[in-house]
Structures are given as structure tokens and as C-alpha cells.
């Protein structure tokens, strides 16, 4: 686990830690292969401080705020909005910005650092053609490349005998996604990625680059310790009233008219709140969805939380007849 805050303090402002650079160089000299992946969802950015590693969170939902093109930070659970911050709310540092680096930029930097290395990139852009995914996997399996760069699709279930190094360039990107399951998904992905290295008897290593090296999701993934992760995560779920400690449903509203989608979501939210006035339940939102517009269709959503699944199903049926 590499603390990228220390890398910044030492003057290294690149996306590659000194440790990862050295290990990549060693693999190239030995003729072994490496995989580098960006641990991210890929649609929206969160705001993170490079000095202290904290992300800007919603004060009401304990999920990260998402940066939108208009410069606003929004919560996609309850709709909370605040202007883009200039300084970190935790430490006051001015080194705050949207987090995330594209795979294409990683590929370009690798070519600058290792001009003789054979590099393949696998993401949505390079796999759009017929059999594009299979062609890249086959080429890497046939040792036609030294380094495979990609999103999380490259670490799921593949078996490459010459891969001895896996690097997670931005573990924080999924760790601070605006979803209550972010820590769980980060743990899943990192433990899965670690299994790609050293599969044929060769010694395998993984380098996890992060601004939150002490986070339980990072530490337990590095130690492959599911039980320890569960004990930490279940406490968070209980405290914040998230599944599996409570039942929750997401309601999605879509329309070619943004106003219609927003009004429908608002009407249903008010209807549900009036029904829940005398029972145990909570409505979060409505708010614009993570991706607010797709193919000229606007999306709004809300979340309904209740302690009992049968009651939750009953409320959802009431929405259908509303």
C-alpha cells in the first residue's frame, strides 16, 4: 500500500509512485507482464484533498458529493447542493480537485516513462468493435504486450501466466464513489485484482496507490481479510441505516422532459412521506440521478428505507397505483 500523500510531499506529482515505477521497470527487465487498472466507476468525479486524503461528503447522507459541470457539488441521495469548494473542509489545504485519471492518459505517461514497452489499453473506447475485448485479451495472453492498462474489466477472472505485478492506480476513486456500497465494492475489486498476479508459480505482487492508506477497506483488501472488513463495514451500515441492516429501494423517474421527471419524483416523494407519517420509514430525495441525462431522457431518483421488507413492498405497490 503506497501513501500518495507522501509521494506529493516528496515532490512526486505524477500518477505513478516511485515504488510502482521501480516494480514496473523490474518486470520489463525480467520479461514479465504487468497490469495497471483504474479503480473507478467512470461517470462522475468526487472532490478529494491531496494533502490530507479526505473527500468532500454530504452532511446528511455520509456519501461523497459529486462534481457537476456547472461547478456544483451534489448529493445523489438527498439532493443537497453546495458550490465547489476552494479549500479542503477538513484541513484547509488548497490542493482540492476532481479525482480521476483516464486510461488514455495513463497509457501516454507509460509510453513516456518506458518508450520501449509494449502497451495495450482496454476500456470502453478500445473494445467497441466486434470481438474487441477478446482480441485484446488474446494478444496479452500471447505475450504480445508487456503492460495491460484498463478499467476494472481487466481484473475480473482472467488468467495470465506471465503477470507478476498488478497496480491499482487510484483506489480512492471507487472508495469515495457516491454510493453507500463504495467500501464494499472497493474491497471486492482490490481482492479480485490481487488474484491476477502470480498465478503460474511466479511470485506475484500488487501495489495499491491511495490517499487513504489507513482506511479499513484498503488495509483489509491488502491483507485479504474478509472477516476484518465485514466487522468494520457492518458497523457503518448499522450506524447509517443502510442495507443489510434495513430494507431500501430505489425509485427511478425518467422522461424526455426534465421538468416532468422532477415533478413526478416530487409528487411521489410527498405521497410517500404522507403515508409514512405514522410508521417507521424514511424517504431520501428526490434528486437528479448520478447520470442525469442519457439519450435525451432525464432521470431523477429517490430512496425509500424501511425496517420491514413486507412493509417496503406494500409501499412500492402503493406507488404503482398512485
Tab-separated table of C-alpha atoms in Angstrom:
chain	number	residue	atom	x	y	z
A	1	UNK	CA	0.000	0.000	0.000
A	2	UNK	CA	1.524	3.307	-1.111
A	3	UNK	CA	0.561	6.576	0.581
A	4	UNK	CA	0.229	9.046	-2.307
A	5	UNK	CA	0.169	11.954	0.169
A	6	UNK	CA	3.795	11.184	0.982
A	7	UNK	CA	4.592	10.998	-2.712
A	8	UNK	CA	3.196	14.513	-3.133
A	9	UNK	CA	5.140	15.807	-0.116
A	10	UNK	CA	8.348	14.368	-1.548
A	11	UNK	CA	7.792	16.219	-4.822
A	12	UNK	CA	6.357	13.382	-6.919
A	13	UNK	CA	3.261	14.830	-8.625
A	14	UNK	CA	2.893	12.060	-11.211
A	15	UNK	CA	0.257	9.308	-11.218
A	16	UNK	CA	2.937	6.658	-10.580
A	17	UNK	CA	4.518	6.222	-7.175
A	18	UNK	CA	8.245	5.626	-7.042
A	19	UNK	CA	7.634	2.068	-5.828
A	20	UNK	CA	5.297	1.238	-8.696
A	21	UNK	CA	7.704	2.757	-11.222
A	22	UNK	CA	10.564	0.593	-9.932
A	23	UNK	CA	8.479	-2.565	-9.942
A	24	UNK	CA	7.306	-1.896	-13.498
A	25	UNK	CA	10.914	-1.387	-14.584
A	26	UNK	CA	11.944	-4.648	-12.884
A	27	UNK	CA	9.194	-6.603	-14.692
A	28	UNK	CA	10.207	-5.187	-18.048
A	29	UNK	CA	13.823	-6.207	-17.434
A	30	UNK	CA	12.744	-9.746	-16.467
A	31	UNK	CA	10.366	-10.113	-19.414
A	32	UNK	CA	7.353	-10.470	-17.127
A	33	UNK	CA	3.992	-8.795	-17.558
A	34	UNK	CA	2.149	-6.153	-15.531
A	35	UNK	CA	-1.444	-4.970	-15.278
A	36	UNK	CA	-2.473	-1.448	-14.253
A	37	UNK	CA	-6.099	-0.630	-13.605
A	38	UNK	CA	-8.102	2.391	-12.592
A	39	UNK	CA	-10.393	1.535	-9.724
A	40	UNK	CA	-13.324	3.673	-10.804
A	41	UNK	CA	-16.922	3.773	-11.988
A	42	UNK	CA	-16.058	6.214	-14.711
A	43	UNK	CA	-19.069	8.537	-14.912
A	44	UNK	CA	-18.592	11.321	-12.377
A	45	UNK	CA	-15.901	12.861	-10.196
A	46	UNK	CA	-15.712	13.374	-6.474
A	47	UNK	CA	-13.626	16.076	-4.816
A	48	UNK	CA	-10.612	14.969	-2.808
A	49	UNK	CA	-7.796	16.719	-0.939
A	50	UNK	CA	-4.312	15.622	-1.975
A	51	UNK	CA	-2.863	16.889	1.301
A	52	UNK	CA	-4.977	15.001	3.858
A	53	UNK	CA	-6.801	12.495	1.602
A	54	UNK	CA	-10.313	13.447	2.711
A	55	UNK	CA	-13.179	13.600	0.222
A	56	UNK	CA	-15.956	16.200	0.417
A	57	UNK	CA	-19.036	14.453	1.797
A	58	UNK	CA	-22.736	15.134	2.127
A	59	UNK	CA	-23.541	16.243	5.694
A	60	UNK	CA	-26.835	14.339	5.558
A	61	UNK	CA	-26.012	11.004	3.916
A	62	UNK	CA	-22.303	10.279	4.519
A	63	UNK	CA	-21.613	9.665	0.856
A	64	UNK	CA	-19.359	11.817	-1.295
A	65	UNK	CA	-20.646	14.797	-3.212
A	66	UNK	CA	-20.393	14.572	-6.985
A	67	UNK	CA	-18.827	17.347	-9.047
A	68	UNK	CA	-21.020	18.530	-11.922
A	69	UNK	CA	-20.023	20.548	-14.974
A	70	UNK	CA	-21.729	23.666	-13.639
A	71	UNK	CA	-19.283	23.743	-10.728
A	72	UNK	CA	-21.734	22.498	-8.126
A	73	UNK	CA	-21.257	19.607	-5.731
A	74	UNK	CA	-24.385	17.489	-5.398
A	75	UNK	CA	-25.542	14.548	-3.308
A	76	UNK	CA	-27.322	11.967	-5.450
A	77	UNK	CA	-29.196	10.577	-2.454
A	78	UNK	CA	-30.910	13.595	-0.877
A	79	UNK	CA	-30.283	16.404	-3.391
A	80	UNK	CA	-28.027	18.526	-1.144
A	81	UNK	CA	-26.131	21.120	-3.245
A	82	UNK	CA	-23.151	23.319	-2.427
A	83	UNK	CA	-20.773	25.359	-4.649
A	84	UNK	CA	-17.380	23.854	-5.468
A	85	UNK	CA	-15.048	24.338	-2.505
A	86	UNK	CA	-11.737	26.209	-2.849
A	87	UNK	CA	-10.152	24.759	0.269
A	88	UNK	CA	-10.413	21.380	1.968
A	89	UNK	CA	-13.140	21.472	4.670
A	90	UNK	CA	-11.019	19.130	6.811
A	91	UNK	CA	-7.533	20.668	6.721
A	92	UNK	CA	-7.876	23.920	4.778
A	93	UNK	CA	-5.452	22.891	2.037
A	94	UNK	CA	-5.920	24.485	-1.408
A	95	UNK	CA	-4.970	21.180	-3.106
A	96	UNK	CA	-8.547	20.063	-3.789
A	97	UNK	CA	-9.799	18.935	-7.183
A	98	UNK	CA	-11.927	16.421	-9.035
A	99	UNK	CA	-10.375	12.984	-8.756
A	100	UNK	CA	-9.718	10.555	-11.525
A	101	UNK	CA	-7.352	9.962	-14.422
A	102	UNK	CA	-8.366	8.434	-17.741
A	103	UNK	CA	-6.845	5.239	-19.093
A	104	UNK	CA	-5.687	7.054	-22.213
A	105	UNK	CA	-3.642	9.471	-20.117
A	106	UNK	CA	-2.113	6.547	-18.200
A	107	UNK	CA	-1.127	4.918	-21.481
A	108	UNK	CA	0.510	8.134	-22.697
A	109	UNK	CA	2.515	8.573	-19.491
A	110	UNK	CA	3.660	4.953	-19.579
A	111	UNK	CA	4.972	5.445	-23.120
A	112	UNK	CA	6.921	8.483	-21.913
A	113	UNK	CA	8.440	6.574	-18.984
A	114	UNK	CA	9.035	3.283	-20.828
A	115	UNK	CA	9.345	4.070	-24.565
A	116	UNK	CA	10.360	0.501	-25.448
A	117	UNK	CA	7.486	-1.159	-23.554
A	118	UNK	CA	4.631	-2.762	-25.488
A	119	UNK	CA	1.400	-1.410	-24.013
A	120	UNK	CA	-2.215	-2.432	-24.527
A	121	UNK	CA	-5.208	-0.430	-23.306
A	122	UNK	CA	-8.601	-1.991	-22.629
A	123	UNK	CA	-11.589	0.215	-21.859
A	124	UNK	CA	-14.924	1.124	-23.426
A	125	UNK	CA	-13.171	3.026	-26.225
A	126	UNK	CA	-10.880	0.184	-27.351
A	127	UNK	CA	-13.433	-2.646	-27.061
A	128	UNK	CA	-16.341	-1.176	-29.032
A	129	UNK	CA	-15.618	-3.101	-32.239
A	130	UNK	CA	-16.659	-6.683	-32.881
A	131	UNK	CA	-14.623	-9.053	-30.674
A	132	UNK	CA	-12.597	-6.064	-29.453
A	133	UNK	CA	-12.496	-7.327	-25.869
A	134	UNK	CA	-11.461	-10.847	-26.851
A	135	UNK	CA	-8.772	-9.579	-29.252
A	136	UNK	CA	-7.042	-7.522	-26.569
A	137	UNK	CA	-7.206	-10.341	-24.006
A	138	UNK	CA	-5.834	-12.829	-26.547
A	139	UNK	CA	-2.974	-10.519	-27.507
A	140	UNK	CA	-1.956	-10.036	-23.876
A	141	UNK	CA	-2.288	-13.763	-23.130
A	142	UNK	CA	0.006	-14.464	-26.116
A	143	UNK	CA	2.576	-12.104	-24.560
A	144	UNK	CA	2.280	-9.569	-27.367
A	145	UNK	CA	2.400	-6.778	-24.773
A	146	UNK	CA	4.296	-6.074	-21.563
A	147	UNK	CA	1.724	-3.903	-19.787
A	148	UNK	CA	-2.077	-4.007	-19.927
A	149	UNK	CA	-3.829	-0.797	-18.849
A	150	UNK	CA	-7.557	-0.712	-18.276
A	151	UNK	CA	-10.588	-0.196	-16.123
A	152	UNK	CA	-11.883	-2.817	-13.724
A	153	UNK	CA	-12.867	-5.086	-16.620
A	154	UNK	CA	-9.239	-6.271	-16.861
A	155	UNK	CA	-9.104	-7.783	-13.363
A	156	UNK	CA	-12.206	-9.981	-13.476
A	157	UNK	CA	-11.460	-13.648	-13.904
A	158	UNK	CA	-8.563	-13.525	-16.372
A	159	UNK	CA	-5.664	-15.954	-16.045
A	160	UNK	CA	-2.333	-14.683	-17.424
A	161	UNK	CA	0.631	-16.863	-16.504
A	162	UNK	CA	3.333	-14.208	-17.006
A	163	UNK	CA	1.655	-11.463	-14.949
A	164	UNK	CA	3.600	-10.882	-11.748
A	165	UNK	CA	2.587	-7.296	-10.949
A	166	UNK	CA	-0.815	-5.617	-10.573
A	167	UNK	CA	-1.081	-1.926	-9.828
A	168	UNK	CA	-4.196	-0.096	-8.610
A	169	UNK	CA	-3.557	3.486	-9.671
A	170	UNK	CA	-6.470	5.151	-7.904
A	171	UNK	CA	-8.044	3.020	-5.206
A	172	UNK	CA	-9.760	6.124	-3.817
A	173	UNK	CA	-11.912	6.590	-6.896
A	174	UNK	CA	-14.229	3.718	-6.020
A	175	UNK	CA	-13.632	4.114	-2.281
A	176	UNK	CA	-15.253	7.541	-2.407
A	177	UNK	CA	-17.914	6.871	-5.027
A	178	UNK	CA	-21.288	8.409	-4.143
A	179	UNK	CA	-22.757	5.058	-3.076
A	180	UNK	CA	-23.125	3.540	0.378
A	181	UNK	CA	-21.624	0.309	-1.010
A	182	UNK	CA	-18.410	2.064	-2.106
A	183	UNK	CA	-16.189	0.477	0.556
A	184	UNK	CA	-17.579	-2.992	-0.125
A	185	UNK	CA	-17.021	-2.657	-3.866
A	186	UNK	CA	-13.501	-1.341	-3.329
A	187	UNK	CA	-12.664	-4.337	-1.144
A	188	UNK	CA	-14.145	-6.726	-3.707
A	189	UNK	CA	-12.262	-5.208	-6.606
A	190	UNK	CA	-8.893	-4.975	-4.872
A	191	UNK	CA	-9.020	-8.564	-3.593
A	192	UNK	CA	-10.057	-9.705	-7.057
A	193	UNK	CA	-7.248	-7.720	-8.689
A	194	UNK	CA	-4.641	-9.174	-6.351
A	195	UNK	CA	-5.523	-12.630	-7.637
A	196	UNK	CA	-4.377	-11.746	-11.169
A	197	UNK	CA	-0.676	-11.758	-10.215
A	198	UNK	CA	1.463	-14.835	-9.659
A	199	UNK	CA	-0.948	-17.456	-10.998
A	200	UNK	CA	1.589	-19.850	-12.529
A	201	UNK	CA	4.161	-20.292	-9.792
A	202	UNK	CA	5.928	-16.957	-10.304
A	203	UNK	CA	5.985	-14.567	-7.359
A	204	UNK	CA	3.115	-12.077	-7.622
A	205	UNK	CA	2.838	-8.597	-6.136
A	206	UNK	CA	0.238	-5.859	-6.019
A	207	UNK	CA	0.755	-2.139	-5.434
A	208	UNK	CA	-2.251	-0.181	-4.162
A	209	UNK	CA	-1.868	3.584	-4.574
A	210	UNK	CA	-4.151	5.570	-2.285
A	211	UNK	CA	-4.554	8.823	-0.392
A	212	UNK	CA	-6.254	6.907	2.445
A	213	UNK	CA	-3.778	4.107	3.244
A	214	UNK	CA	-5.225	3.511	6.721
A	215	UNK	CA	-8.811	3.018	5.534
A	216	UNK	CA	-10.148	-0.367	6.590
A	217	UNK	CA	-11.225	-1.242	3.053
A	218	UNK	CA	-7.672	-0.731	1.761
A	219	UNK	CA	-5.954	-2.444	4.678
A	220	UNK	CA	-8.203	-5.495	4.770
A	221	UNK	CA	-8.004	-5.889	0.974
A	222	UNK	CA	-4.212	-5.772	1.159
A	223	UNK	CA	-4.358	-8.448	3.846
A	224	UNK	CA	-7.072	-10.463	2.045
A	225	UNK	CA	-9.007	-10.419	5.318
A	226	UNK	CA	-12.744	-10.625	4.664
A	227	UNK	CA	-13.769	-11.121	8.307
A	228	UNK	CA	-11.996	-7.935	9.414
A	229	UNK	CA	-13.574	-5.996	6.563
A	230	UNK	CA	-17.048	-7.275	7.431
A	231	UNK	CA	-16.739	-6.272	11.096
A	232	UNK	CA	-15.871	-2.698	10.137
A	233	UNK	CA	-18.379	-2.360	7.313
A	234	UNK	CA	-21.364	-3.774	9.184
A	235	UNK	CA	-20.886	-1.173	11.941
A	236	UNK	CA	-21.065	1.604	9.349
A	237	UNK	CA	-24.191	0.090	7.792
A	238	UNK	CA	-25.892	-0.168	11.207
A	239	UNK	CA	-24.979	3.382	12.176
A	240	UNK	CA	-26.178	4.908	8.891
A	241	UNK	CA	-29.242	2.621	8.500
A	242	UNK	CA	-28.191	1.083	5.192
A	243	UNK	CA	-28.752	-2.479	3.928
A	244	UNK	CA	-28.443	-5.217	5.027
A	245	UNK	CA	-29.418	-3.660	8.370
A	246	UNK	CA	-32.517	-2.111	6.850
A	247	UNK	CA	-34.537	-2.582	3.645
A	248	UNK	CA	-34.095	0.029	0.946
A	249	UNK	CA	-35.494	0.540	-2.549
A	250	UNK	CA	-34.511	2.974	-5.278
A	251	UNK	CA	-37.293	4.591	-7.321
A	252	UNK	CA	-36.273	5.975	-10.717
A	253	UNK	CA	-38.263	8.508	-12.750
A	254	UNK	CA	-37.495	9.207	-16.399
A	255	UNK	CA	-38.932	11.490	-19.042
A	256	UNK	CA	-37.891	13.394	-22.183
A	257	UNK	CA	-38.900	16.456	-20.132
A	258	UNK	CA	-36.672	17.218	-17.153
A	259	UNK	CA	-39.498	19.166	-15.547
A	260	UNK	CA	-41.883	16.211	-15.833
A	261	UNK	CA	-39.353	13.787	-14.340
A	262	UNK	CA	-38.643	16.155	-11.447
A	263	UNK	CA	-42.333	16.873	-10.773
A	264	UNK	CA	-43.270	13.183	-10.830
A	265	UNK	CA	-40.473	12.362	-8.408
A	266	UNK	CA	-41.507	15.203	-6.106
A	267	UNK	CA	-45.176	14.149	-6.155
A	268	UNK	CA	-44.367	10.536	-5.284
A	269	UNK	CA	-41.965	11.637	-2.523
A	270	UNK	CA	-44.686	13.789	-0.942
A	271	UNK	CA	-47.191	10.947	-1.258
A	272	UNK	CA	-44.827	8.502	0.429
A	273	UNK	CA	-43.958	10.934	3.218
A	274	UNK	CA	-47.630	11.440	3.983
A	275	UNK	CA	-48.149	7.663	4.152
A	276	UNK	CA	-45.069	7.169	6.350
A	277	UNK	CA	-46.076	9.881	8.790
A	278	UNK	CA	-47.197	7.343	11.393
A	279	UNK	CA	-44.829	4.450	10.575
A	280	UNK	CA	-41.163	3.661	10.580
A	281	UNK	CA	-39.740	4.729	7.260
A	282	UNK	CA	-37.742	7.410	5.508
A	283	UNK	CA	-37.674	8.953	2.038
A	284	UNK	CA	-34.341	10.291	0.765
A	285	UNK	CA	-34.574	12.744	-2.117
A	286	UNK	CA	-35.686	13.154	-4.793
A	287	UNK	CA	-32.526	14.229	-6.575
A	288	UNK	CA	-31.046	14.094	-10.053
A	289	UNK	CA	-29.648	10.633	-10.785
A	290	UNK	CA	-25.901	10.018	-10.994
A	291	UNK	CA	-26.189	10.341	-14.756
A	292	UNK	CA	-28.964	12.884	-15.096
A	293	UNK	CA	-29.466	12.595	-18.849
A	294	UNK	CA	-28.977	9.684	-21.244
A	295	UNK	CA	-30.042	9.770	-24.881
A	296	UNK	CA	-32.158	12.878	-24.245
A	297	UNK	CA	-34.010	11.190	-21.387
A	298	UNK	CA	-33.814	12.848	-17.954
A	299	UNK	CA	-33.542	10.779	-14.780
A	300	UNK	CA	-34.455	11.540	-11.165
A	301	UNK	CA	-34.469	9.118	-8.284
A	302	UNK	CA	-35.206	8.711	-4.596
A	303	UNK	CA	-34.649	6.084	-1.917
A	304	UNK	CA	-37.208	4.548	0.402
A	305	UNK	CA	-35.932	2.972	3.634
A	306	UNK	CA	-37.984	0.784	5.977
A	307	UNK	CA	-37.172	-1.760	8.650
A	308	UNK	CA	-39.578	-4.407	7.350
A	309	UNK	CA	-39.425	-5.828	3.812
A	310	UNK	CA	-43.144	-6.614	3.640
A	311	UNK	CA	-43.985	-3.031	4.560
A	312	UNK	CA	-41.494	-1.796	1.966
A	313	UNK	CA	-43.119	-3.949	-0.716
A	314	UNK	CA	-46.509	-2.603	0.347
A	315	UNK	CA	-45.348	0.976	-0.099
A	316	UNK	CA	-43.928	0.180	-3.518
A	317	UNK	CA	-47.256	-1.321	-4.561
A	318	UNK	CA	-48.974	1.845	-3.351
A	319	UNK	CA	-46.622	3.881	-5.556
A	320	UNK	CA	-47.595	1.764	-8.575
A	321	UNK	CA	-51.257	2.624	-8.050
A	322	UNK	CA	-50.581	6.287	-7.215
